[in-house]
Coordinates of C-alpha atoms in Angstrom, one line a residue:
D1 CA 152.8 115.0 112.5
N2 CA 150.1 112.6 111.5
V3 CA 146.6 114.1 111.1
L4 CA 143.8 111.8 111.7
C5 CA 140.6 112.2 109.8
S6 CA 137.5 110.1 109.4
F7 CA 134.4 110.2 107.3
V8 CA 131.1 108.3 107.1
V9 CA 129.9 106.5 104.0
T10 CA 126.3 105.6 103.8
V11 CA 125.0 103.2 101.2
I12 CA 121.3 103.0 100.8
D13 CA 119.1 100.5 99.0
N14 CA 116.7 102.5 96.7
E15 CA 115.9 99.7 94.3
D16 CA 112.4 98.3 94.4
P17 CA 111.9 94.6 94.6
A18 CA 110.7 92.8 91.5
V19 CA 107.3 91.2 92.1
T20 CA 105.6 88.7 89.9
C21 CA 101.9 87.9 90.1
P22 CA 100.7 84.3 89.8
T23 CA 99.2 83.4 86.5
V24 CA 95.5 83.4 87.0
A25 CA 92.9 82.5 84.4
A26 CA 90.7 85.3 83.2
T27 CA 87.6 83.2 84.3
L28 CA 87.5 80.9 87.3
S29 CA 84.7 78.6 88.2
T30 CA 83.2 78.3 91.7
G31 CA 83.6 74.9 93.3
S32 CA 80.8 72.4 93.3
N33 CA 80.6 72.6 97.1
D34 CA 81.0 76.3 97.6
C35 CA 80.2 79.6 95.8
E36 CA 83.6 81.2 95.8
V37 CA 87.3 81.1 95.0
T38 CA 89.9 81.6 97.7
L39 CA 93.2 83.5 97.6
A40 CA 95.0 80.1 98.0
E41 CA 93.4 78.9 94.8
L42 CA 94.8 82.0 92.9
G43 CA 98.3 81.2 94.0
Q44 CA 101.0 83.4 95.6
A45 CA 103.0 86.2 94.1
S46 CA 106.8 86.0 94.2
A47 CA 109.5 88.6 94.5
T48 CA 113.2 89.1 94.2
D49 CA 115.4 91.9 95.5
N50 CA 118.9 93.2 95.0
C51 CA 119.6 93.2 98.8
D52 CA 117.1 91.1 100.6
T53 CA 116.5 87.4 100.3
N54 CA 113.3 87.5 102.3
V55 CA 110.9 90.1 100.8
D56 CA 107.5 90.6 102.5
I57 CA 104.6 90.0 100.0
V58 CA 101.0 91.0 101.0
A59 CA 97.8 90.8 99.0
D60 CA 95.3 93.7 99.3
L61 CA 92.3 91.3 99.3
N62 CA 92.2 88.0 101.0
G63 CA 88.9 86.8 99.6
P64 CA 87.0 84.6 99.4
F65 CA 85.8 85.9 96.0
G66 CA 82.2 85.2 94.9
P67 CA 80.8 85.4 91.4
G68 CA 81.8 88.7 89.7
Q69 CA 84.9 90.5 88.6
H70 CA 87.8 91.0 91.1
T71 CA 91.2 92.6 91.1
V72 CA 93.9 91.5 93.6
T73 CA 97.0 93.5 94.1
W74 CA 100.2 92.1 95.7
T75 CA 102.7 94.5 97.3
A76 CA 106.3 93.3 97.8
T77 CA 108.3 95.4 100.4
D78 CA 112.0 94.9 101.1
D79 CA 113.8 95.7 104.4
A80 CA 114.7 99.2 103.2
G81 CA 111.0 100.0 102.7
N82 CA 111.1 99.9 98.9
S83 CA 108.1 98.4 97.3
S84 CA 106.4 97.4 94.1
Q85 CA 103.1 95.9 93.1
C86 CA 101.5 93.6 90.6
S87 CA 97.8 93.0 90.0
V88 CA 95.6 90.3 88.5
T89 CA 92.0 90.8 87.4
F90 CA 89.7 87.8 87.1
T91 CA 86.0 86.9 86.9
V92 CA 84.5 84.2 89.1
V93 CA 81.5 82.4 87.5
D94 CA 79.0 80.0 88.9
D95 CA 78.7 77.4 86.2
I96 CA 77.6 74.5 88.4
D97 CA 74.0 73.3 87.8
P98 CA 71.8 72.6 90.8
I99 CA 71.1 69.0 91.8
I100 CA 67.4 68.2 91.8
T101 CA 65.6 65.3 93.4
C102 CA 62.2 64.5 92.1
P103 CA 59.4 63.3 94.4
V104 CA 58.5 59.6 94.3
P105 CA 54.8 59.4 93.6
E106 CA 52.6 56.5 94.6
T107 CA 51.9 53.8 92.0
N108 CA 48.3 54.9 91.6
Y109 CA 45.9 57.6 92.7
Q110 CA 42.2 57.6 92.9
A111 CA 40.2 60.2 90.9
D112 CA 38.6 62.8 93.1
P113 CA 34.8 62.0 93.8
D114 CA 32.6 63.0 90.9
N115 CA 35.7 63.9 88.7
C116 CA 37.9 62.3 86.1
T117 CA 41.0 64.1 87.7
A118 CA 43.0 63.9 90.9
S119 CA 44.0 67.1 92.5
L120 CA 47.6 66.5 93.7
T121 CA 50.6 68.4 94.9
F122 CA 54.2 67.3 94.6
S123 CA 57.4 69.0 95.6
A124 CA 60.9 68.4 94.3
D125 CA 64.0 69.2 96.3
A126 CA 67.1 70.9 95.0
T127 CA 70.5 71.9 96.3
D128 CA 73.1 74.2 94.7
N129 CA 76.6 75.5 95.6
C130 CA 75.4 79.1 95.4
G131 CA 71.7 78.7 96.2
V132 CA 68.5 77.5 94.5
D133 CA 66.3 80.3 93.2
F134 CA 63.2 78.4 92.1
I135 CA 61.8 75.1 90.9
K136 CA 59.3 75.0 88.0
Y137 CA 57.2 72.1 86.9
F138 CA 56.1 71.3 83.3
I139 CA 53.9 68.9 81.5
G140 CA 55.4 69.0 78.0
A141 CA 56.2 72.6 77.4
T142 CA 53.4 73.9 79.7
E143 CA 54.3 75.1 83.1
I144 CA 52.0 73.9 85.9
T145 CA 51.5 74.9 89.5
F146 CA 50.3 72.8 92.4
P147 CA 47.8 71.6 93.3
Y148 CA 47.2 70.4 89.8
N149 CA 44.3 68.4 88.4
F150 CA 45.9 65.3 86.9
P151 CA 43.7 63.6 84.3
I152 CA 43.0 59.9 84.2
G153 CA 46.0 58.0 82.8
T154 CA 49.8 58.5 83.1
T155 CA 51.2 62.0 83.1
T156 CA 54.9 62.8 83.0
V157 CA 56.0 65.9 85.0
K158 CA 59.4 67.5 84.5
A159 CA 60.8 69.5 87.4
V160 CA 63.5 72.1 86.6
A161 CA 65.6 73.7 89.3
T162 CA 67.3 77.1 88.6
D163 CA 70.0 78.6 90.8
I164 CA 70.5 82.2 91.7
H165 CA 72.9 82.6 88.7
G166 CA 70.6 81.1 86.1
N167 CA 72.0 77.6 85.9
S168 CA 69.4 74.9 85.5

C-alpha cells in the first residue's frame, strides 16, 4: 500500500536591501535665484536586494532646505518588508552677495538758501536671493543717513547692501 504524505516548505526573505546614499558635499550653496537646495539637487539613493529588483526608496525629508544644517535619511524597503537606511548630513549656506543699484543723481544741485550745503536724500535699491537686511551709505569710512547736508563740490557716496546672512 502506498502512503501519501505532504508537507509545506516556506522560504522567507529576511535579508535587508543594501541602500547607498548619494554623495553630497558637506556644504552646499543656495542658488542665485533662490534661498534653498532641493531634494533633487542632492540626488537619489540607490538600493539592491537579494530577491527584489524594484526596491522602494523614500526620503524622510523632501525639502526644500534653507540655510543651516540638515540630515536626510533614505529608507529602502523590499517586498518582504525588510528595510535599511542611509543618511547624509550637509550644511546649506547663502554665499550669494546682494545686487545693489545706486540712484542716479542729477548733474548739479543748488545749495539751500543761505547755506553752503544742499540737504538731499537718495535711496539705493537692492535684491538678494534670501532677502536684503539693510543698505548703509558712506562718505569715505563715515556712515551717513539721509537727509544729508552735502557740501559745495563733488561728494562720492558709497552704498553697501547686506543680506540677511551677512553677505555684502
